[in-house]
N, CA and C of each residue as an Amber inpcrd file, in Angstrom:
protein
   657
  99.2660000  54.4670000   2.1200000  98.6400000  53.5850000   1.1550000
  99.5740000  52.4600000   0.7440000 100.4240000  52.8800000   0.5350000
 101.6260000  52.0850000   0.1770000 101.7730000  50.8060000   1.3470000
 101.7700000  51.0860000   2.7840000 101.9530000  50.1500000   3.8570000
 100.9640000  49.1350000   3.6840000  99.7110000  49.6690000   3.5560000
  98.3790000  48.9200000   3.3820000  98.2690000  47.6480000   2.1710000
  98.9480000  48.7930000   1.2940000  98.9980000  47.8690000   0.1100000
 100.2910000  46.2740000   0.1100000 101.5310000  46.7350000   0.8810000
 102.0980000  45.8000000   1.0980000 102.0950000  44.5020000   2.0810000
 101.4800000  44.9130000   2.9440000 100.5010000  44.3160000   3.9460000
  99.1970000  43.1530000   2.9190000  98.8630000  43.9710000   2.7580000
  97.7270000  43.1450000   1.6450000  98.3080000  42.1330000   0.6060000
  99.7630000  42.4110000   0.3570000 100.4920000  41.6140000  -0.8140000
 100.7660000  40.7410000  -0.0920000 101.6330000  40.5830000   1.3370000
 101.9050000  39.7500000   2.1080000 100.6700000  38.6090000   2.3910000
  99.6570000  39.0410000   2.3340000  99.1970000  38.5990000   2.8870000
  97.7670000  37.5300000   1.6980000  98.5150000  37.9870000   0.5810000
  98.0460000  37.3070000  -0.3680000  98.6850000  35.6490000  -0.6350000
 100.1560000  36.4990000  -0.2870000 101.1410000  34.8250000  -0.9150000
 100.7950000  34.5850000   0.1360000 100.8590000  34.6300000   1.5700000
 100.4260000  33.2310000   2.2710000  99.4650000  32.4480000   2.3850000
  98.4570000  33.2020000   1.4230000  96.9450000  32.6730000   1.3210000
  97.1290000  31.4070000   0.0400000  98.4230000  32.0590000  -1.0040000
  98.2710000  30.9840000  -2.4630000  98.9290000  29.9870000  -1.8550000
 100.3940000  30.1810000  -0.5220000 100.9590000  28.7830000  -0.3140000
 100.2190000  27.7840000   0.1250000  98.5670000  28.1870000   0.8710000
  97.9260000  27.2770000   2.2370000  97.8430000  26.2010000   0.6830000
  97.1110000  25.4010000   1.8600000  96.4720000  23.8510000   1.3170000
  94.9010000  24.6020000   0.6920000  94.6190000  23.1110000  -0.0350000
  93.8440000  23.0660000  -0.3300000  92.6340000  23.4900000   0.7400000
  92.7440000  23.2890000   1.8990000  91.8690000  23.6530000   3.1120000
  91.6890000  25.0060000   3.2010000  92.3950000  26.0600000   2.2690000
  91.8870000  27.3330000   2.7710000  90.9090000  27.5400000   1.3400000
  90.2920000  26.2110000   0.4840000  89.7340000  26.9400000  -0.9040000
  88.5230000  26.7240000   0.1480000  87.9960000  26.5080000   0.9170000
  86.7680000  26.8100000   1.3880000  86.2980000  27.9860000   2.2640000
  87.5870000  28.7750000   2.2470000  87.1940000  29.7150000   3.1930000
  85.9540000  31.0360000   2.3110000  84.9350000  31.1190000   3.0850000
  83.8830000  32.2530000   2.2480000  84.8210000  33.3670000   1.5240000
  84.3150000  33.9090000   0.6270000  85.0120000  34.6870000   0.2010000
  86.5350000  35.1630000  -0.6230000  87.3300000  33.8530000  -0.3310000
  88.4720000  34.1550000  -0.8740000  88.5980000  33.7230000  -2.4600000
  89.4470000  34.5010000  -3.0680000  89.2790000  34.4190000  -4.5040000
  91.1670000  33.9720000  -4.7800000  90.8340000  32.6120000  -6.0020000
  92.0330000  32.3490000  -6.2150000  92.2070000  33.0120000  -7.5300000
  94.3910000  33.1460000  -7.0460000  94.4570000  33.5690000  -7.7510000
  95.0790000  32.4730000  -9.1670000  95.9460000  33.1290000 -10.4590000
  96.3860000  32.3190000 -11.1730000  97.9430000  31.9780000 -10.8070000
  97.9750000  30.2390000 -10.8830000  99.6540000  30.3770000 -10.6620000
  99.9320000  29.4950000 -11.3330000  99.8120000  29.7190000 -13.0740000
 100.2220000  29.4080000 -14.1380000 101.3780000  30.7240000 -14.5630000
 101.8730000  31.4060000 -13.6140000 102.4030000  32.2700000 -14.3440000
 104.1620000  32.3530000 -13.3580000 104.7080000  31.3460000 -13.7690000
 106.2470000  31.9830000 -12.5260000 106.9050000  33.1410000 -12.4830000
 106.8700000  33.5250000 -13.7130000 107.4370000  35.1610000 -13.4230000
 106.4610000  36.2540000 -12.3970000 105.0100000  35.7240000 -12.3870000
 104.7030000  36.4900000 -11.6280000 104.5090000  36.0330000 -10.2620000
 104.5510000  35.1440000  -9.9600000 104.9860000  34.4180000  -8.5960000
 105.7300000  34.6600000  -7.9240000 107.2040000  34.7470000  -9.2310000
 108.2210000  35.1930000  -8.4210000 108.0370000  36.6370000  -7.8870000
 108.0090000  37.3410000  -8.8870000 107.7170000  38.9420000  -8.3790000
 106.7050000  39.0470000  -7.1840000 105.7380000  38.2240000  -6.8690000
 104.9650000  38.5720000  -6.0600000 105.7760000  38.2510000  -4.9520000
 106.8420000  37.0950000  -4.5710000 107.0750000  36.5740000  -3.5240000
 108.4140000  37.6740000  -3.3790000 108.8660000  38.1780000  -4.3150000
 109.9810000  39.5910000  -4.1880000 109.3530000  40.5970000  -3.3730000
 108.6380000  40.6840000  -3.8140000 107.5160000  42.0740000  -3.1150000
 107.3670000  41.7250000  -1.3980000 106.9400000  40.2260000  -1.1510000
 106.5030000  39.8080000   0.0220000 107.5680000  40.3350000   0.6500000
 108.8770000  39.6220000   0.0950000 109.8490000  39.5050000   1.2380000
 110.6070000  40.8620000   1.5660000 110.2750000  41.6960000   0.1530000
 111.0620000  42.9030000   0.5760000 110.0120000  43.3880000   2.3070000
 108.7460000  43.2530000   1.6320000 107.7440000  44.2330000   2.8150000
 108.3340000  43.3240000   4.3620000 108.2620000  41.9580000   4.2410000
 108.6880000  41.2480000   5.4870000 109.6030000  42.0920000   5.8200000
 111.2120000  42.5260000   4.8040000 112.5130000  42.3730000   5.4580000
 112.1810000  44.2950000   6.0940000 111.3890000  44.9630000   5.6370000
 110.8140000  46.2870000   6.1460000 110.6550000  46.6600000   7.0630000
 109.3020000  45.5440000   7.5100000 108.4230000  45.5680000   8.9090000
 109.8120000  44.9940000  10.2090000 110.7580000  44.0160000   9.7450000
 111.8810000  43.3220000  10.6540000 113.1030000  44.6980000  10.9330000
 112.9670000  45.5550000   9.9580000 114.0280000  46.5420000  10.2050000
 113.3250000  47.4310000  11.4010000 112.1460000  47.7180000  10.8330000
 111.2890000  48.9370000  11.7210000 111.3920000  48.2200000  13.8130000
 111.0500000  46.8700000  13.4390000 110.3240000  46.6760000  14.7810000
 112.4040000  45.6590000  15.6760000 113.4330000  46.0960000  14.5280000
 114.6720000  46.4570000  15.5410000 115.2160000  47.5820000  15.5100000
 114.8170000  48.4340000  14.8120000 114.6180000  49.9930000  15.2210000
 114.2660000  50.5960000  16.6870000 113.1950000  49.7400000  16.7620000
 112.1380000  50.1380000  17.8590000 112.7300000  48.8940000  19.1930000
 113.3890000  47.8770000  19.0890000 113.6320000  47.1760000  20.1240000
 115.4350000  48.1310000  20.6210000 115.8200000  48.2990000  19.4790000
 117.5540000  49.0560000  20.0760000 116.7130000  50.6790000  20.7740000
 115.8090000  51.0850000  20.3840000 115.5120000  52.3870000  21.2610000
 115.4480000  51.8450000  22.1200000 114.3760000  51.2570000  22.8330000
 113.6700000  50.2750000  24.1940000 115.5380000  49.9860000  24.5680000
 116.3900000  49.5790000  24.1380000 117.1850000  49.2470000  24.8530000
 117.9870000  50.2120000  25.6400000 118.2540000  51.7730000  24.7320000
 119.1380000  52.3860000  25.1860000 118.0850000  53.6620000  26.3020000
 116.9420000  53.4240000  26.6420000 116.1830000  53.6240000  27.8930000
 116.4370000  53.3050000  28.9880000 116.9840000  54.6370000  30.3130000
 117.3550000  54.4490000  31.4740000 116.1360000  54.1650000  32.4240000
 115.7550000  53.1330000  33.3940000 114.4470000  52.8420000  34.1100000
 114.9240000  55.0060000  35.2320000 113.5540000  55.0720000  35.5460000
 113.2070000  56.3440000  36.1960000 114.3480000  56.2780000  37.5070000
 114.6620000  56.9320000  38.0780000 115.1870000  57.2170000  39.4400000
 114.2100000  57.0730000  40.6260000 114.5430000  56.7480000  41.7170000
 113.5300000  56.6400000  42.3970000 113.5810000  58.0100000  43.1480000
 112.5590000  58.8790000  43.4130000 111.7940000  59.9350000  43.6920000
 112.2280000  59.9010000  45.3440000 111.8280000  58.7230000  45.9410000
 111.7760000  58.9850000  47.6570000 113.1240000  58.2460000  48.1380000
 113.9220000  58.9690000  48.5730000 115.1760000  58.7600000  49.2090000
 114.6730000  57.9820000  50.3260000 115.7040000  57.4350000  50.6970000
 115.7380000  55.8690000  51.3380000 115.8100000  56.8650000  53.0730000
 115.7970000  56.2140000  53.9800000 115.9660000  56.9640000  55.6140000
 117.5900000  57.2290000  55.5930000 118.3530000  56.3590000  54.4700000
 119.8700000  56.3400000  54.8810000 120.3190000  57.6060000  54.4950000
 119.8990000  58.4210000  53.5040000 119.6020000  59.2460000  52.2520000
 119.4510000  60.3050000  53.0090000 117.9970000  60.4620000  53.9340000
 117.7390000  61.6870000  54.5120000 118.5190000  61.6290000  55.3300000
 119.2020000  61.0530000  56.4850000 120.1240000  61.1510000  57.3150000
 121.6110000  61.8250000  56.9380000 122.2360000  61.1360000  55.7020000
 123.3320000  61.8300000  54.9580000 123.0760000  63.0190000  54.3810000
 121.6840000  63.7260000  54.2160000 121.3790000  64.9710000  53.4240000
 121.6110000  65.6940000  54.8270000 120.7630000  65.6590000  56.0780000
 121.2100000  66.1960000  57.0660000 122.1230000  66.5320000  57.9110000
 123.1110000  65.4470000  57.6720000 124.4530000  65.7900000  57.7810000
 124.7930000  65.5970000  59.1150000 124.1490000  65.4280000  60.3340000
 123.7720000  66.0150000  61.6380000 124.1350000  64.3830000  62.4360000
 125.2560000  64.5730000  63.4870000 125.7030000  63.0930000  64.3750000
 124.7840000  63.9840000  65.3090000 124.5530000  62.6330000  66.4770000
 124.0590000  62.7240000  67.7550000 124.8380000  64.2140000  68.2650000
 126.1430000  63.9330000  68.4350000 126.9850000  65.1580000  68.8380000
 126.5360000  67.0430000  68.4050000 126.7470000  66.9330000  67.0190000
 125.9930000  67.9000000  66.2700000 124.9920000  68.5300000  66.8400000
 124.0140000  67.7820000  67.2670000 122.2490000  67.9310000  67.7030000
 122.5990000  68.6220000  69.1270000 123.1820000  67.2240000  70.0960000
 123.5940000  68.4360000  71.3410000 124.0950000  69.6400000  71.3220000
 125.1260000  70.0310000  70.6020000 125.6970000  71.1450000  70.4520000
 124.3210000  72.3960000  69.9100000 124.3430000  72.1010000  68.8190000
 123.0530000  72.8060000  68.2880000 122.0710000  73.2590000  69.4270000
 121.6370000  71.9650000  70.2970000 120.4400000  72.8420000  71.4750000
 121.1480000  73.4930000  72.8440000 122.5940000  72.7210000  72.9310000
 123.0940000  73.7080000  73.9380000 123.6470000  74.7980000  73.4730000
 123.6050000  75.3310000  72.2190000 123.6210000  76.4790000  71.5490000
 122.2510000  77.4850000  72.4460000 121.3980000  77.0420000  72.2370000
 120.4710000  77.6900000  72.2800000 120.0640000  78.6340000  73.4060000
 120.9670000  78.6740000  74.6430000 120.9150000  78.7760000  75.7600000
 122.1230000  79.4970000  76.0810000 123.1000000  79.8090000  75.0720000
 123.9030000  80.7950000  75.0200000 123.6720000  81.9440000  75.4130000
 124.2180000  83.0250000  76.5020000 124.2250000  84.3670000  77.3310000
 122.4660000  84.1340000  78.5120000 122.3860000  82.9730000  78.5380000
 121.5660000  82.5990000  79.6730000 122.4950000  82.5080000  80.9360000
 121.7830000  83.5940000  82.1110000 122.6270000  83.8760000  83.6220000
 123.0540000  82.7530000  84.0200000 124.1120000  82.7970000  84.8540000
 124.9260000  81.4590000  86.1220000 124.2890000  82.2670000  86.9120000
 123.4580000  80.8840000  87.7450000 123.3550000  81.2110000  89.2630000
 124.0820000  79.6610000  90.1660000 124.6990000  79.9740000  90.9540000
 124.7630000  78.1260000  91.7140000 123.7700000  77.8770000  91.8960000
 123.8140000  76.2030000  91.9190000 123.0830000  75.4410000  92.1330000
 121.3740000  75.2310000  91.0040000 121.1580000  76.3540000  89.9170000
 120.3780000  76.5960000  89.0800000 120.5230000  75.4150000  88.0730000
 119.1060000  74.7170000  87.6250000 119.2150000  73.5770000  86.1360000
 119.0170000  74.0310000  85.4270000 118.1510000  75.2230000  85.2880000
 117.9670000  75.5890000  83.8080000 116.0880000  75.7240000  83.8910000
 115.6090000  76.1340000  82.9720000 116.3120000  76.9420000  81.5500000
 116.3630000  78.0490000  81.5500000 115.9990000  79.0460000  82.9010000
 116.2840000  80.0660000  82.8510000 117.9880000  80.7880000  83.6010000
 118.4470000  79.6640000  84.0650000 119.4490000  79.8920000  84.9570000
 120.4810000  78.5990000  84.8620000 121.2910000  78.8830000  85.2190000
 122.4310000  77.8510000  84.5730000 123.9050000  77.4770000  85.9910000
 124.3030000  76.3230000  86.4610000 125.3350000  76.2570000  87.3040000
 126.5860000  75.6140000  86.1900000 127.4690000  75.4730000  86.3560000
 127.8540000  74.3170000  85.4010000 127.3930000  72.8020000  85.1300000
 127.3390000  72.2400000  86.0070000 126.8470000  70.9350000  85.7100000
 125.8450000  71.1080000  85.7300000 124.1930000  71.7950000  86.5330000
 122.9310000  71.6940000  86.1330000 122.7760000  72.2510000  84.7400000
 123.7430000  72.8240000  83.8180000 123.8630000  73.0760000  82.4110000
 124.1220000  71.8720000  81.4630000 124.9050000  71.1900000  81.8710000
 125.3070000  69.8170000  81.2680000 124.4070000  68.6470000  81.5220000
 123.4370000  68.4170000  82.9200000 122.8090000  67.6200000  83.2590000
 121.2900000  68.4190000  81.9930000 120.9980000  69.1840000  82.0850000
 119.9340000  69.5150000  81.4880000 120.1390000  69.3140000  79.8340000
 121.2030000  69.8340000  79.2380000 121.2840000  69.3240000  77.8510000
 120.8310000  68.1400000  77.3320000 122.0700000  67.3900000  78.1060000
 121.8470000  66.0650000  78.1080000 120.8030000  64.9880000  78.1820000
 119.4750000  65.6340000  79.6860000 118.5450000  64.9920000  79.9390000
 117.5110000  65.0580000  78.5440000 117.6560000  66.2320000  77.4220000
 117.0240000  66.6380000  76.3100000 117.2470000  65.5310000  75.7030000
 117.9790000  64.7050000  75.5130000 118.3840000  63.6960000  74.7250000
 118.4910000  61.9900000  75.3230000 117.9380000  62.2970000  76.1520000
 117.5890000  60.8670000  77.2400000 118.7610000  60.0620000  78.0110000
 119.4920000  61.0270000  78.2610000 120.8800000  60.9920000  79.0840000
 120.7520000  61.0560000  80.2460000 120.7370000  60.6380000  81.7160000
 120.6150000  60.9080000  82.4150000 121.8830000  61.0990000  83.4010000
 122.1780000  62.1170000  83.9130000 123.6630000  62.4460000  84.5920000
 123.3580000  63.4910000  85.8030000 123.9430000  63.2560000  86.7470000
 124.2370000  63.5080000  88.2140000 124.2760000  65.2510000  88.3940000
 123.5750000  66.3110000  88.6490000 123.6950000  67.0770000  88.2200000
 125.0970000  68.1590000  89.4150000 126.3100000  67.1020000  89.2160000
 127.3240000  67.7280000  89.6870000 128.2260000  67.2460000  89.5870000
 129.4950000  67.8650000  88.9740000 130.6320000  68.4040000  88.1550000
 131.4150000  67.2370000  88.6500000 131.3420000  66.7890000  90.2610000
 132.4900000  65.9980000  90.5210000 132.3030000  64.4720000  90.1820000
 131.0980000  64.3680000  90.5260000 130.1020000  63.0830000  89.8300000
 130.7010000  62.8340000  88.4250000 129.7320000  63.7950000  87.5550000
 130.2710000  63.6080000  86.2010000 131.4310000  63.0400000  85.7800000
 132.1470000  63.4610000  86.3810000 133.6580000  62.8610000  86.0650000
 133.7690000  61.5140000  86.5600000 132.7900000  60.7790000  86.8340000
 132.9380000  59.5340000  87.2000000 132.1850000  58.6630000  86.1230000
 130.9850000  59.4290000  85.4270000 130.0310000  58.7490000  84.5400000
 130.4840000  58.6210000  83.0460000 129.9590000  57.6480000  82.1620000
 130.4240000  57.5510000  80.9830000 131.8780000  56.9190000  80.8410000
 132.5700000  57.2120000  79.7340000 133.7120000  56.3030000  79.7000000
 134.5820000  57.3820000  79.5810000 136.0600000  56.9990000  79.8900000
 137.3370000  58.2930000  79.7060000 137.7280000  58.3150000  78.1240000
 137.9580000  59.6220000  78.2120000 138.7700000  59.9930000  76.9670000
 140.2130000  60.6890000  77.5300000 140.9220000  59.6780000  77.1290000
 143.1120000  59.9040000  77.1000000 143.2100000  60.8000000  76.3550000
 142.9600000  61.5310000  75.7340000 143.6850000  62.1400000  75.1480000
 142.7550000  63.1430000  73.7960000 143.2680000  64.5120000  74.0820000
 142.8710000  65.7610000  73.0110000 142.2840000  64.8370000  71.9150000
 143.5560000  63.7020000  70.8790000 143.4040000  63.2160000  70.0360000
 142.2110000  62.2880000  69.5250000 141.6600000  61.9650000  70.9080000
 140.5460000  61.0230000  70.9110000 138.8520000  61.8530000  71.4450000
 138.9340000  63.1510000  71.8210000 137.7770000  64.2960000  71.4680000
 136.9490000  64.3650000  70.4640000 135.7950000  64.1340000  70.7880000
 134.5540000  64.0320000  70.0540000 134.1510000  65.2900000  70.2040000
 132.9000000  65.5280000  69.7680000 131.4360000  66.8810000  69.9990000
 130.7060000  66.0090000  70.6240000 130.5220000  66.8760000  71.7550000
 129.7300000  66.0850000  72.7580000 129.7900000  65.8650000  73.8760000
 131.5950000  65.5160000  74.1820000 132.3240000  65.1210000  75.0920000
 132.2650000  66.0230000  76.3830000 132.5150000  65.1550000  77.8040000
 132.1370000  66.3910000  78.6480000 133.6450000  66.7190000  79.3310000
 134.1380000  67.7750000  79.2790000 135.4380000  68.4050000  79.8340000
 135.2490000  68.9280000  81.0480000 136.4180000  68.8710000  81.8470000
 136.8090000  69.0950000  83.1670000 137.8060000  69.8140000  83.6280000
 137.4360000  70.4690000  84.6020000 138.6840000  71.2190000  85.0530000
 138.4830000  71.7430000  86.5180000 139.6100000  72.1800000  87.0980000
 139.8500000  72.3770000  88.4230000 139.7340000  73.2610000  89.1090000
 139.5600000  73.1410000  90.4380000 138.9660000  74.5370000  91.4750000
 139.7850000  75.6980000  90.9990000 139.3470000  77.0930000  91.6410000
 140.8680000  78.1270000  91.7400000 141.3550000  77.4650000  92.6660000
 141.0110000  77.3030000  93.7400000 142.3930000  76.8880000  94.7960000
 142.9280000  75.8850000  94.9720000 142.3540000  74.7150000  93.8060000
 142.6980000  73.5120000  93.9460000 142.6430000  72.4810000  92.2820000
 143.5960000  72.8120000  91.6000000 143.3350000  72.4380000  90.5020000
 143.1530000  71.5070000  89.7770000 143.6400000  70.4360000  91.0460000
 143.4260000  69.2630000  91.0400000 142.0640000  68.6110000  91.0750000
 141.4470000  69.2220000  91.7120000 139.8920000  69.0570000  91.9430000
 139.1180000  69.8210000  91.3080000 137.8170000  68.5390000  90.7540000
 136.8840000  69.1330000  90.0760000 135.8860000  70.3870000  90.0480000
 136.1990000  71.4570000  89.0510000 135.6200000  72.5580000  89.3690000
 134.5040000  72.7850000  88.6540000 134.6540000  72.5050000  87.4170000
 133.6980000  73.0370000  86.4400000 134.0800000  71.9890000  85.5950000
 132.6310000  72.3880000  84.5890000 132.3150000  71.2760000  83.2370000
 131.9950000  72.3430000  82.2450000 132.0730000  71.4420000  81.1390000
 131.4650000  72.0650000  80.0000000 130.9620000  70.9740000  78.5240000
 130.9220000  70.9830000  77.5740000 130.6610000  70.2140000  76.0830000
 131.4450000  70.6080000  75.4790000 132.2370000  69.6880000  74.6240000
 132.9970000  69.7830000  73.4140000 131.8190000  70.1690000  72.3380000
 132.4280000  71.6020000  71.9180000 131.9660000  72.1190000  70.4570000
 132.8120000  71.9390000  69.3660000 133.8150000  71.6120000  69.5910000
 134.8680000  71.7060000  68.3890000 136.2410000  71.3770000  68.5940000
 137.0750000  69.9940000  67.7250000 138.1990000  69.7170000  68.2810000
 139.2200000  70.5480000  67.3000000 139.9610000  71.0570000  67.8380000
 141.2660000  71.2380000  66.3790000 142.6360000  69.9620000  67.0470000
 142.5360000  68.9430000  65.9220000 143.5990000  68.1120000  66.2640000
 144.9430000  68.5310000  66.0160000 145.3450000  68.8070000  65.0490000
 146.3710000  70.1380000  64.8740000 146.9030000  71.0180000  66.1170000
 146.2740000  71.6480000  66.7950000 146.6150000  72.5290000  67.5750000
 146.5180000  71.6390000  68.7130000 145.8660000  70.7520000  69.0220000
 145.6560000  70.3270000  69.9490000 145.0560000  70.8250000  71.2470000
 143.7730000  71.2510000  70.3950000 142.8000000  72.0130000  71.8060000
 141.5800000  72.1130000  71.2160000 140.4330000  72.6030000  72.0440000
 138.8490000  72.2490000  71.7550000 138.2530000  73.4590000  72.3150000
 137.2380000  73.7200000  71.7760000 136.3990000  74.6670000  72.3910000
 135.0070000  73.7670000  72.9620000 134.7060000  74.8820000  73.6090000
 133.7560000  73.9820000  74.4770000 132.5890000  75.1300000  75.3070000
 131.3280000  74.5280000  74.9940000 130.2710000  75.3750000  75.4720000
 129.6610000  75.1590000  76.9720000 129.5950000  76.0040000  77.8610000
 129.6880000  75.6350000  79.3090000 128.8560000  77.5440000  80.0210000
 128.5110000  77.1800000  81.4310000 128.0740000  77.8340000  81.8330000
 129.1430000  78.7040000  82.5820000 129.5280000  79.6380000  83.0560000
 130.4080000  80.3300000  83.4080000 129.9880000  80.7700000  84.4600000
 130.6320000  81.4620000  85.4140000 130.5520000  82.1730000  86.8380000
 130.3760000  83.9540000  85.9200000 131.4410000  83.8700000  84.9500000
 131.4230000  85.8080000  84.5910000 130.0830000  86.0770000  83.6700000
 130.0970000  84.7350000  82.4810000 129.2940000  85.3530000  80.9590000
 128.2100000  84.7840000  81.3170000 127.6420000  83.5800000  81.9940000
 126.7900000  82.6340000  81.7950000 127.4160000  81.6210000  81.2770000
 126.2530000  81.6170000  80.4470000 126.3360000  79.9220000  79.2980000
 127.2980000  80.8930000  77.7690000 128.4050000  80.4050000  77.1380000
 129.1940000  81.4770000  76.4340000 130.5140000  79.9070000  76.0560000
 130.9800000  80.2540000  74.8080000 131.4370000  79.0600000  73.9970000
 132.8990000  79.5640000  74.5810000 134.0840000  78.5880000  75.1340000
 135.4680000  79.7160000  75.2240000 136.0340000  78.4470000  74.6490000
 137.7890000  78.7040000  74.9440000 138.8750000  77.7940000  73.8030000
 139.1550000  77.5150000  74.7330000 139.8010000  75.9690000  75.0540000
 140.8080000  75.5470000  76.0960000 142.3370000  76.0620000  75.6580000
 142.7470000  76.8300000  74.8770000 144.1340000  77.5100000  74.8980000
 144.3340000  78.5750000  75.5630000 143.2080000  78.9080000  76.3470000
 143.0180000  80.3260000  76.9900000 143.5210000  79.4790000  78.0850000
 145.0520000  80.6550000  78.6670000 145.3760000  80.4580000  79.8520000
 144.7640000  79.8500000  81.3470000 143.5230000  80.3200000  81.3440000
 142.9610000  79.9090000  82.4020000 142.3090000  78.5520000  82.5170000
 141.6490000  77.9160000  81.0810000 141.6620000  76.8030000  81.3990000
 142.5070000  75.8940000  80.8290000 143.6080000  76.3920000  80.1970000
 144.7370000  75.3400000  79.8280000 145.0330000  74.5800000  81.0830000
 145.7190000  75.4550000  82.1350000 146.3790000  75.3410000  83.5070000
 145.4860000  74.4750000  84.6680000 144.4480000  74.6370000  84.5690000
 143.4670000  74.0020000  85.0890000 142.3900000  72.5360000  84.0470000
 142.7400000  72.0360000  82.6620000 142.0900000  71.2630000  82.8270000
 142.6080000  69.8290000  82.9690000 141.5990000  68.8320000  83.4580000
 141.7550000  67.8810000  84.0860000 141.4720000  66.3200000  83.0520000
 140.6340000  66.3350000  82.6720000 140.7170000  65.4130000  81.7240000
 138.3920000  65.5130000  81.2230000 138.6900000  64.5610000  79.9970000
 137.2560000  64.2860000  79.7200000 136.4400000  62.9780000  79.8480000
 135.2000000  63.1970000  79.2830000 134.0350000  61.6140000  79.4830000
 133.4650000  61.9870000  78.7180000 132.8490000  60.4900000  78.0520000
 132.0630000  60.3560000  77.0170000 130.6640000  59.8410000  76.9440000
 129.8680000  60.6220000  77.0510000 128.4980000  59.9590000  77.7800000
 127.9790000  59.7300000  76.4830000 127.7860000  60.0950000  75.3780000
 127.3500000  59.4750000  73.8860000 127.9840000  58.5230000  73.1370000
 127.3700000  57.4000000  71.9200000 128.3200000  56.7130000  71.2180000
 129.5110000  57.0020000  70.9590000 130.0420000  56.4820000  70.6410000
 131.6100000  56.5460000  69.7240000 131.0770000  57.4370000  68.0010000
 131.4690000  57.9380000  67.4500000 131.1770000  58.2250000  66.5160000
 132.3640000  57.9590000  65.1610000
C-alpha cells in the first residue's frame, strides 16, 4: 500500500509542475499551492520515493552484472577428439590388438591366419594404407626412422633372417616406446605364438633388428 501510495504522490507533483495545458485534461483535480510548507513536504516525499525506486532498480542492475552467461552444453569436434584421447597410432594398435593369439601360417593375410607382413599389410589396409604384403618390400615403403629416439606407435620394425641377419626377415608394429631404456615393444605375427606383443630387449630380436618405417603422419 505504501508503494502505491508513493507512486501516486509522485505522480501528483508532476501533474502540479505541468503547464497550464494539463488543466484540461478530463478528470484531473487541482490541487492548492497557496501553501509552501506543504509543497515543500510534498516534493520531500517525491524525491525520497524517486531516490527508492533508483536504489532498487541498481540493486537489480549490479545482480544482472555479477551473472555468468550458461556454458555451452555441446563440445566443439576439437573437444570430443581431446576427450578421446586416441592418435591415428593408438587406433592401429587397438585393432591390431584384436587379432592377438590368431595362428601363423606363411604366406596367410588374415583374418583368420596371419604371415608377418600379410599381418601388417592387413592392419594397415583397415585404415586406408596400402602396403606390399612382404616384409622385404616394406622396408622400402614410407619414410625411415634413425633412431629408437625418433619411434612412434605405429611404426613398422624390422629384423633379420636366422641365417642372415642382415636380411629382411620379419615385421611387426610399434606398441610402445620406452625412451629411457631405449627399446619398444611391438605387436607382430610370429612363427611360435601367432600374432602375440614381445619387447625388442629380448635377445633374439635385439641381435637381429634392422631398422624402422613410418607409413602414418608424424605425430
Amino acid at each position: 500500500m505504501f508503494r502505491c501510495y508513493a507512486y501516486l504522490l509522485l505522480a501528483t507533483v508532476v501533474l502540479l509542475s505541468c503547464s497550464t495545458a494539463r488543466k484540461g485534461a478530463q478528470g484531473a483535480k487541482q490541487l492548492p499551492l497557496t501553501d509552501p510548507v506543504a509543497i515543500a513536504q510534498s516534493q520531500q516525499r517525491a524525491q525520497e520515493v524517486t531516490d527508492s525506486i533508483n536504489r532498487v532498480r541498481s540493486g537489480e542492475a549490479a545482480i544482472q552484472g555479477t551473472r555468468q552467461p550458461a556454458s555451452n552444453s555441446n563440445p566443439t569436434s576439437a573437444q570430443k577428439e581431446d576427450a578421446a584421447g586416441k592418435t591415428l597410432g593408438d587406433q592401429v594398435i587397438a585393432y591390431a590388438r584384436k587379432f592377438l593369439g590368431t595362428p601363423y601360417k606363411l604366406g596367410a593375410s588374415g583374418p583368420s591366419r596371419f604371415d608377418c607382413s600379410g599381418f601388417t599389410t592387413y592392419v594397415f589396409k583397415h585404415f586406408g594404407y596400402k602396403i606390399t604384403p612382404y616384409s622385404g618390400t616394406q622396408f622400402k615403403e614410407g619414410r625411415p626412422v634413425h633412431s629408437y629416439s625418433d619411434l612412434q606407435k605405429g611404426d613398422l620394425v624390422f629384423f633379420g633372417k636366422r641365417g642372415s641377419v642382415r636380411d629382411i626377415g620379419h615385421v611387426g608394429i610399434v606398441v610402445s616406446v620406452d625412451y629411457n631404456r631405449g627399446s619398444f615393444r611391438f605387436i607382430h605375427a610370429s612363427t611360435s605364438g601367432g600374432v602375440v606383443e614381445s619387447d625388442s630387449n629380448h635377445p633374439y630380436y635385439m641381435m637381429r633388428y634392422i631398422g624402422a618405417r613410418r607409413i602414418l603422419p608424424d605425430e
